Short mmCIF file of C-alpha atoms in Angstrom, two decimals:
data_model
loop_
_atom_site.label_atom_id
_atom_site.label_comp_id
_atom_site.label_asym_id
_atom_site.label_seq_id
_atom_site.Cartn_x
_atom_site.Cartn_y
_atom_site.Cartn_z
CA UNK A 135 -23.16 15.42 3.90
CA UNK A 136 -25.93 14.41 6.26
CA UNK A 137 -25.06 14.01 9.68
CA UNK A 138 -28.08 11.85 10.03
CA UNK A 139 -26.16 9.13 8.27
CA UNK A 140 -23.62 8.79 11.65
CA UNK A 141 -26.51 6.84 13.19
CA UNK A 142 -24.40 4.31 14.80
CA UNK A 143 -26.26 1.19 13.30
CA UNK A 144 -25.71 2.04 10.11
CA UNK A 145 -22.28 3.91 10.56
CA UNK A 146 -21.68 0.41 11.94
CA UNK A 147 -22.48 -1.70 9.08
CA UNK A 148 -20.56 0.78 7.12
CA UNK A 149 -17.48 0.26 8.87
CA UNK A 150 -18.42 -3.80 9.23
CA UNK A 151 -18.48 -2.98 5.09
CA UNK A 152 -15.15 -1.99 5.16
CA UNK A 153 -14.28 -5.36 6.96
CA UNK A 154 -12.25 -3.20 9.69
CA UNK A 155 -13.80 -4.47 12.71
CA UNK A 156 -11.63 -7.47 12.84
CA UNK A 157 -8.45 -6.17 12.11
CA UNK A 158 -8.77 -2.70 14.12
CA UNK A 159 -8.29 -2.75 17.86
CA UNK A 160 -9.21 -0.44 20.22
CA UNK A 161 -5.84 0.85 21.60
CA UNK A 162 -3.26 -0.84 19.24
CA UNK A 163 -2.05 -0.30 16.02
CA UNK A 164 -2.71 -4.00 15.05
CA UNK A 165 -5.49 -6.45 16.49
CA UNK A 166 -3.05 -9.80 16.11
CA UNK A 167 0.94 -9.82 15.67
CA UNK A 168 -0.70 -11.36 12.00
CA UNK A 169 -2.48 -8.73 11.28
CA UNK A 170 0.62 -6.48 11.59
CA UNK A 171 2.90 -8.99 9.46
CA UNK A 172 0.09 -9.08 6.37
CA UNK A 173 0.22 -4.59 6.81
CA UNK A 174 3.93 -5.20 6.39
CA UNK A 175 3.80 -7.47 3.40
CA UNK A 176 1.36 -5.80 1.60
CA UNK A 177 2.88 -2.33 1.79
CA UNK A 178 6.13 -3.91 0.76
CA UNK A 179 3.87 -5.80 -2.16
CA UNK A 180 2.57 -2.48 -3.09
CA UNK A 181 6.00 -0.96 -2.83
CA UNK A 182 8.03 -3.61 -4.82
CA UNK A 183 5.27 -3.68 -7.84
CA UNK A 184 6.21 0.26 -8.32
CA UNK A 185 9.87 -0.29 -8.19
CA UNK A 186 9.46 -3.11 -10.00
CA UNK A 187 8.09 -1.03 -12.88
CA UNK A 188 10.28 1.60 -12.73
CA UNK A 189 13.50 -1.49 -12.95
CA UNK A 190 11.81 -2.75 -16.02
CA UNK A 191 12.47 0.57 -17.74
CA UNK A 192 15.87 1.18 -16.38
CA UNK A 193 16.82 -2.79 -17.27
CA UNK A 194 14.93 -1.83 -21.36
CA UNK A 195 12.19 -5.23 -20.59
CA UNK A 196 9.69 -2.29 -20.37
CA UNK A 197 9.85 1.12 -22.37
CA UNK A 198 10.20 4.44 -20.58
CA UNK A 199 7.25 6.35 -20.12
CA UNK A 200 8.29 8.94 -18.39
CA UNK A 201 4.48 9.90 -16.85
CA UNK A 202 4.33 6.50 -15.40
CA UNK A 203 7.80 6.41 -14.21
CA UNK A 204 6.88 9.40 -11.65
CA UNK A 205 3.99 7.98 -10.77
CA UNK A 206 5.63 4.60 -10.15
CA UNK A 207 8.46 6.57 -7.95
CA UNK A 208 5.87 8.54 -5.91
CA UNK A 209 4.29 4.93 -4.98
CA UNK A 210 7.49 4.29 -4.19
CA UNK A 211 8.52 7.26 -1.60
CA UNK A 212 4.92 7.08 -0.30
CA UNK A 213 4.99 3.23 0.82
CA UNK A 214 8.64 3.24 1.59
CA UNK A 215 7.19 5.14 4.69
CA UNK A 216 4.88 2.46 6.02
CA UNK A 217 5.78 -0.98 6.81
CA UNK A 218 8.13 -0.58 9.46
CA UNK A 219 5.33 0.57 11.93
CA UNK A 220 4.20 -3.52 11.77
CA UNK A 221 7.17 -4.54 13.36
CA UNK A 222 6.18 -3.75 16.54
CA UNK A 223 7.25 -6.13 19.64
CA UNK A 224 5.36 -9.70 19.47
CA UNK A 225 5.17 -9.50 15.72
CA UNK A 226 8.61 -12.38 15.36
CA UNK A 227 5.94 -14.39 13.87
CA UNK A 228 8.07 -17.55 11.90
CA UNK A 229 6.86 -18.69 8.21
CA UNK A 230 6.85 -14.11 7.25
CA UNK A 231 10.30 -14.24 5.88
CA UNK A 232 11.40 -11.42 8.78
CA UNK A 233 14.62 -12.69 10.14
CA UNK A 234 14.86 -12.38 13.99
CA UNK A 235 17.42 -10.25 13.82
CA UNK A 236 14.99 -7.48 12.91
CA UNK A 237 14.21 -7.54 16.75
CA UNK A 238 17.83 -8.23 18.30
CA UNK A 239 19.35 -5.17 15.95
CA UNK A 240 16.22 -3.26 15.85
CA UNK A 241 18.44 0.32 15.17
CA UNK A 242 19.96 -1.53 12.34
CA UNK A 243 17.26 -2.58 10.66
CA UNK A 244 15.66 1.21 11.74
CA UNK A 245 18.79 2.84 9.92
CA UNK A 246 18.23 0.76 7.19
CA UNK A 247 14.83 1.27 6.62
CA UNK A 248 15.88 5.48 7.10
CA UNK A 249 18.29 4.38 4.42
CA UNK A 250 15.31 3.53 1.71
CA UNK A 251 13.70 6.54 2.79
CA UNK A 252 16.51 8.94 1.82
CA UNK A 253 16.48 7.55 -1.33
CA UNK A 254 13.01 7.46 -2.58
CA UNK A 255 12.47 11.00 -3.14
CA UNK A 256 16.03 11.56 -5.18
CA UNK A 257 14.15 8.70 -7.24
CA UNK A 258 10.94 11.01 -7.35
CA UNK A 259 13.15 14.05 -8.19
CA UNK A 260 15.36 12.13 -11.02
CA UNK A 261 11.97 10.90 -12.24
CA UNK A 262 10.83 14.64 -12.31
CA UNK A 263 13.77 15.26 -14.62
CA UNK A 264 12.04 13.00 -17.00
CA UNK A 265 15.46 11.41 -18.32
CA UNK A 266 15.73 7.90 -18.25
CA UNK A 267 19.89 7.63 -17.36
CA UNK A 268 19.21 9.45 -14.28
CA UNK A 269 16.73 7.70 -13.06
CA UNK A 270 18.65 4.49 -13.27
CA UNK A 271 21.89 5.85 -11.02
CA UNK A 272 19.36 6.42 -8.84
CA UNK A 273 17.43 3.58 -9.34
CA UNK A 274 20.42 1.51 -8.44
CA UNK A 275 21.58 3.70 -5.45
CA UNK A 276 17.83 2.14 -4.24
CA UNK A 277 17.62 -1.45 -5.13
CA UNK A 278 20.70 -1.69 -3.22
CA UNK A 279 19.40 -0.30 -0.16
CA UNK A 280 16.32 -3.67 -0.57
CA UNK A 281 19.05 -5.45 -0.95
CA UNK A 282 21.44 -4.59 2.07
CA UNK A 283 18.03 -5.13 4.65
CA UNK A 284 17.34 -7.84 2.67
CA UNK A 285 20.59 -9.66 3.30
CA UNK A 286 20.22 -8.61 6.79
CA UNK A 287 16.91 -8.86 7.73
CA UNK A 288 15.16 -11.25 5.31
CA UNK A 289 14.72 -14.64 5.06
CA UNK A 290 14.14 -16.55 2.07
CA UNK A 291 11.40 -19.39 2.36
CA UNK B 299 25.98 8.30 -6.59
CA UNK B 300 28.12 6.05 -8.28
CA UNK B 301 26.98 5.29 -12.03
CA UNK B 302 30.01 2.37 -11.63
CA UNK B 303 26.97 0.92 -9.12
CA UNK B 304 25.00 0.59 -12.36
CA UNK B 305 27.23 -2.13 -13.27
CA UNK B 306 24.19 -4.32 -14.65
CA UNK B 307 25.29 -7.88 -12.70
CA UNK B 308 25.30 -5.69 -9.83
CA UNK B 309 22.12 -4.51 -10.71
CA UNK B 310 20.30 -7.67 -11.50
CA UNK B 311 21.29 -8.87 -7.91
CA UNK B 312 19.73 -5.62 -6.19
CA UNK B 313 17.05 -6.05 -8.58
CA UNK B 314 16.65 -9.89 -7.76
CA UNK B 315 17.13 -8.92 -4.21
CA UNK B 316 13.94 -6.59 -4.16
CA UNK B 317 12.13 -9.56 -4.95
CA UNK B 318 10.87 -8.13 -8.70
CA UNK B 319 11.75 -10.47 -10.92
CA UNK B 320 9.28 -12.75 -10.65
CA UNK B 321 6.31 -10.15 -10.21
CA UNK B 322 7.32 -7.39 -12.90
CA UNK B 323 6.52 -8.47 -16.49
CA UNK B 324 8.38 -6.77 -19.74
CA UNK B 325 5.55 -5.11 -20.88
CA UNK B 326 2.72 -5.49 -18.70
CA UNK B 327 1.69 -4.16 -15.44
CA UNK B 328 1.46 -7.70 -14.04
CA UNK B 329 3.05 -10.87 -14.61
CA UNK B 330 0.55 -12.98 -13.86
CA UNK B 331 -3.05 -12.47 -12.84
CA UNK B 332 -2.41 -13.72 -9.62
CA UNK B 333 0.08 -11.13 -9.13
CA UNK B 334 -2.67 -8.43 -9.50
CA UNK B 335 -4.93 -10.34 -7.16
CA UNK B 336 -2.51 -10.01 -4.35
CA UNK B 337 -1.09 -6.46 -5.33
CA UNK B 338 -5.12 -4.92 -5.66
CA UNK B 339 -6.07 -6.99 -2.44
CA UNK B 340 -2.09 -5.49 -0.52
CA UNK B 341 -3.59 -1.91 -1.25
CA UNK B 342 -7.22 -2.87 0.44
CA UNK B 343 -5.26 -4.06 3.07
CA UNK B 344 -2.94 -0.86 3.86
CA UNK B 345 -6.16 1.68 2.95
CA UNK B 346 -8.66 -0.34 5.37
CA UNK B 347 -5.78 -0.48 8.30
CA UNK B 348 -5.25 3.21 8.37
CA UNK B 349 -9.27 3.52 7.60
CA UNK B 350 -9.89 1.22 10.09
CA UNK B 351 -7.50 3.35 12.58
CA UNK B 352 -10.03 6.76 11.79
CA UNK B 353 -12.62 4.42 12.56
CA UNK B 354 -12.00 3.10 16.06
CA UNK B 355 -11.21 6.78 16.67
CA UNK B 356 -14.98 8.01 15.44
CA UNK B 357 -16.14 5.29 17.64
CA UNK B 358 -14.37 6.10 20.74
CA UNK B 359 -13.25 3.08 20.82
CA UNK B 360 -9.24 4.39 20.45
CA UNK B 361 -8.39 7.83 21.54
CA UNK B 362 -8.74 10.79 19.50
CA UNK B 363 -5.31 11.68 18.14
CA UNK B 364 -5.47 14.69 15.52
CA UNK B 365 -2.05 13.88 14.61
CA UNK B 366 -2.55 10.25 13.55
CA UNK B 367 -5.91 10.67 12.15
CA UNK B 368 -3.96 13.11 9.56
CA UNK B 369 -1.91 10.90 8.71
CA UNK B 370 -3.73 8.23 8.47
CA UNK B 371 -6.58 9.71 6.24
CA UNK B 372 -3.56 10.84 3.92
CA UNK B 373 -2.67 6.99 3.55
CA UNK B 374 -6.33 6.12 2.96
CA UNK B 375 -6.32 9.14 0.09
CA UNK B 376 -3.36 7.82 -1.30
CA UNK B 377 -4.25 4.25 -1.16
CA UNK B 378 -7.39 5.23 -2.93
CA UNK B 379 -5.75 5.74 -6.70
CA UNK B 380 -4.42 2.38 -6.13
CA UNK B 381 -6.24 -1.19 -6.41
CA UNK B 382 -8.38 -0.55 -9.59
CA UNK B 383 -5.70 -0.71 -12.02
CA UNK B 384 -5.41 -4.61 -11.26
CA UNK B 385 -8.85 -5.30 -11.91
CA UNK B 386 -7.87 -5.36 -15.54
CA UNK B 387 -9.11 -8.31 -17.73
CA UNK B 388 -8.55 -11.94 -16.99
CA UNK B 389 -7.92 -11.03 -13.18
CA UNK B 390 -11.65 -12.61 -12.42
CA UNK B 391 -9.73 -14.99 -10.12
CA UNK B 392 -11.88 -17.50 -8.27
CA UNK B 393 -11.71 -17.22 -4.70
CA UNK B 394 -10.96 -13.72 -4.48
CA UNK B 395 -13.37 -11.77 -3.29
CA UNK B 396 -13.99 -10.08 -6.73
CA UNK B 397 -17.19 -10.87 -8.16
CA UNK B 398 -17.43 -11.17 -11.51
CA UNK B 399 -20.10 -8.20 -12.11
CA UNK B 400 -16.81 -5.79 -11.86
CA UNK B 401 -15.70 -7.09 -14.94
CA UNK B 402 -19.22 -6.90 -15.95
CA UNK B 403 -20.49 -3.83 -14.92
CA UNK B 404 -16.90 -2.13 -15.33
CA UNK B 405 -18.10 1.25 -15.68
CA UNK B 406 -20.36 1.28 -12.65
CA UNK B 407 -17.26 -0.21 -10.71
CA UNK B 408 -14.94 2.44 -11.50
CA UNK B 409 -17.74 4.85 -10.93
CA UNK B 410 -17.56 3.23 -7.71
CA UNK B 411 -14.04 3.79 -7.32
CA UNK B 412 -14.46 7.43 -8.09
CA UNK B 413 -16.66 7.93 -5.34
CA UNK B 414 -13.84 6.71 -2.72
CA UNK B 415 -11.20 9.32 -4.72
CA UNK B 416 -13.54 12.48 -4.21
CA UNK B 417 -14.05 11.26 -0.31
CA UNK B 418 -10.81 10.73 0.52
CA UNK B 419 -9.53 14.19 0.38
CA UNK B 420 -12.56 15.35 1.51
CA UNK B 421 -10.98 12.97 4.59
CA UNK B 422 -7.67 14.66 5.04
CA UNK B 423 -9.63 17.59 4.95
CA UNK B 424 -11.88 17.05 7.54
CA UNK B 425 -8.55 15.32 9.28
CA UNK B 426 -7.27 19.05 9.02
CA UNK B 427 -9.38 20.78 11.18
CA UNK B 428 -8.27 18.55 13.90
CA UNK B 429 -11.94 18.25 15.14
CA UNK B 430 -13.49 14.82 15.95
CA UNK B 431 -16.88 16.05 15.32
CA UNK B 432 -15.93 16.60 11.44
CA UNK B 433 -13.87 13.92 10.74
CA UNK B 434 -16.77 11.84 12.02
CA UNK B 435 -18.86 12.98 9.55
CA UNK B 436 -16.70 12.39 6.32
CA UNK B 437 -15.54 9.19 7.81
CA UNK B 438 -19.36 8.08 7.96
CA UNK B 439 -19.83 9.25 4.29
CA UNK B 440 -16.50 7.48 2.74
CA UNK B 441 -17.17 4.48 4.97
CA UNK B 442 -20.99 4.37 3.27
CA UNK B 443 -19.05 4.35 -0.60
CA UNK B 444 -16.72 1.32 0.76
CA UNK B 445 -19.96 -0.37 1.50
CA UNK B 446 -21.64 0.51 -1.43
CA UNK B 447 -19.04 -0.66 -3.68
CA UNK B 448 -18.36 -4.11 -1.49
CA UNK B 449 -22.17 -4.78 -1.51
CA UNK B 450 -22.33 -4.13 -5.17
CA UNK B 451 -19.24 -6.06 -6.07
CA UNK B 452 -17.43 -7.55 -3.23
CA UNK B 453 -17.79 -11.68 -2.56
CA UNK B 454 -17.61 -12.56 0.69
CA UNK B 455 -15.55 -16.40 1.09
#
């Protein structure tokens, strides 16, 4: 690596590249409250595809590949740690499917989101065990953690 | 864990309630090619946020905070081994930034993508050290192989 290639302009249109600039403030996490609500769906898009996945093995629509069932389950304990940083104050934004009382029981919906995160690596480890009946107890065990926030916290357009 | 959880009504709801249905074919990785449009474009969107974060931190415009840039550049290394496996065919979706010279000049494409993967843990690396000066550096280089990639292959609307 060159350190000639930090020269500002073009470290610049590097980053411009990256199409950062607009959605990267200076001092907060997230330029616009809808900048922080697209973070949140996406990581939960990311998040859901993985699970999703992994449920169409456990449910037999899919069949189980063990390799890609890890890999699907380390997606999932990976994201299951990032969209609750975009629910910062200010981002109540209507039309996102985020109920309000996300805000009003914000330790709630904290617990909850602890909840998910408790259970993603016992889906890594069953996945490790490579045997397809124990990674649908635990599958279950973590659908119904979605589904409790869900029902608490999300609204249905 | 209760395998009596597993009861598969019970399931289908927490399933249903995850919002997978709809998104998580039998025996494909997406449903629809839409559905890999918004899942490749969801992982862009987490990477470049946590890239982006690294970013305003090279350019003084945040803070330096050797603790977040860590963790940060581990999302961007993760996020890395994502997006390319929904450029598969038939996802040359009009109107999404894709131009259709990935799909033509696949190879080059996921040669670009390979670049990114031997960056980013060059990243987390630099992240270790916990020195500005070095993370600077390897955030200039991985910045230069999003823009390489984007110019080569990325539409802008």
């Amino acid at each position: 690596m060159n350190p000639a290639s930090l020269h500002p302009k073009k470290l610049f249109a590097a980053v411009l590249a990256c199409g950062l600039l607009a959605s990267v403030p200076a001092q907060a996490q997230f330029a616009k409250p809808q900048d922080a609500v697209k973070y949140r769906q996406s990581a939960f898009i990311v998040m859901a595809a993985s699970f999703g996945r992994i449920g169409a093995m456990v449910q037999g629509k899919a069949p189980f590949d063990a390799k890609a069932a890890l890999q699907n389950a380390e997606v999932v304990a990976f994201m299951s740690h990032l969209p609750w940083q975009a629910f910062g104050p200010g981002t109540d934004l209507p039309d996102s499917h985020a109920k309000p009382e996300i805000w009003k029981e914000m330790d709630k919906f904290k617990a909850d989101a602890n909840k998910l995160q408790e259970m993603t690596p016992k889906l890594v480890a069953a996945a490790k065990t490579g045997k397809l009946d124990e990674i649908k107890v635990v599958f279950g065990e973590t659908a119904k953690t979605c589904k409790a926030c869900h029902d608490a916290f999300r609204e249905e357009l």
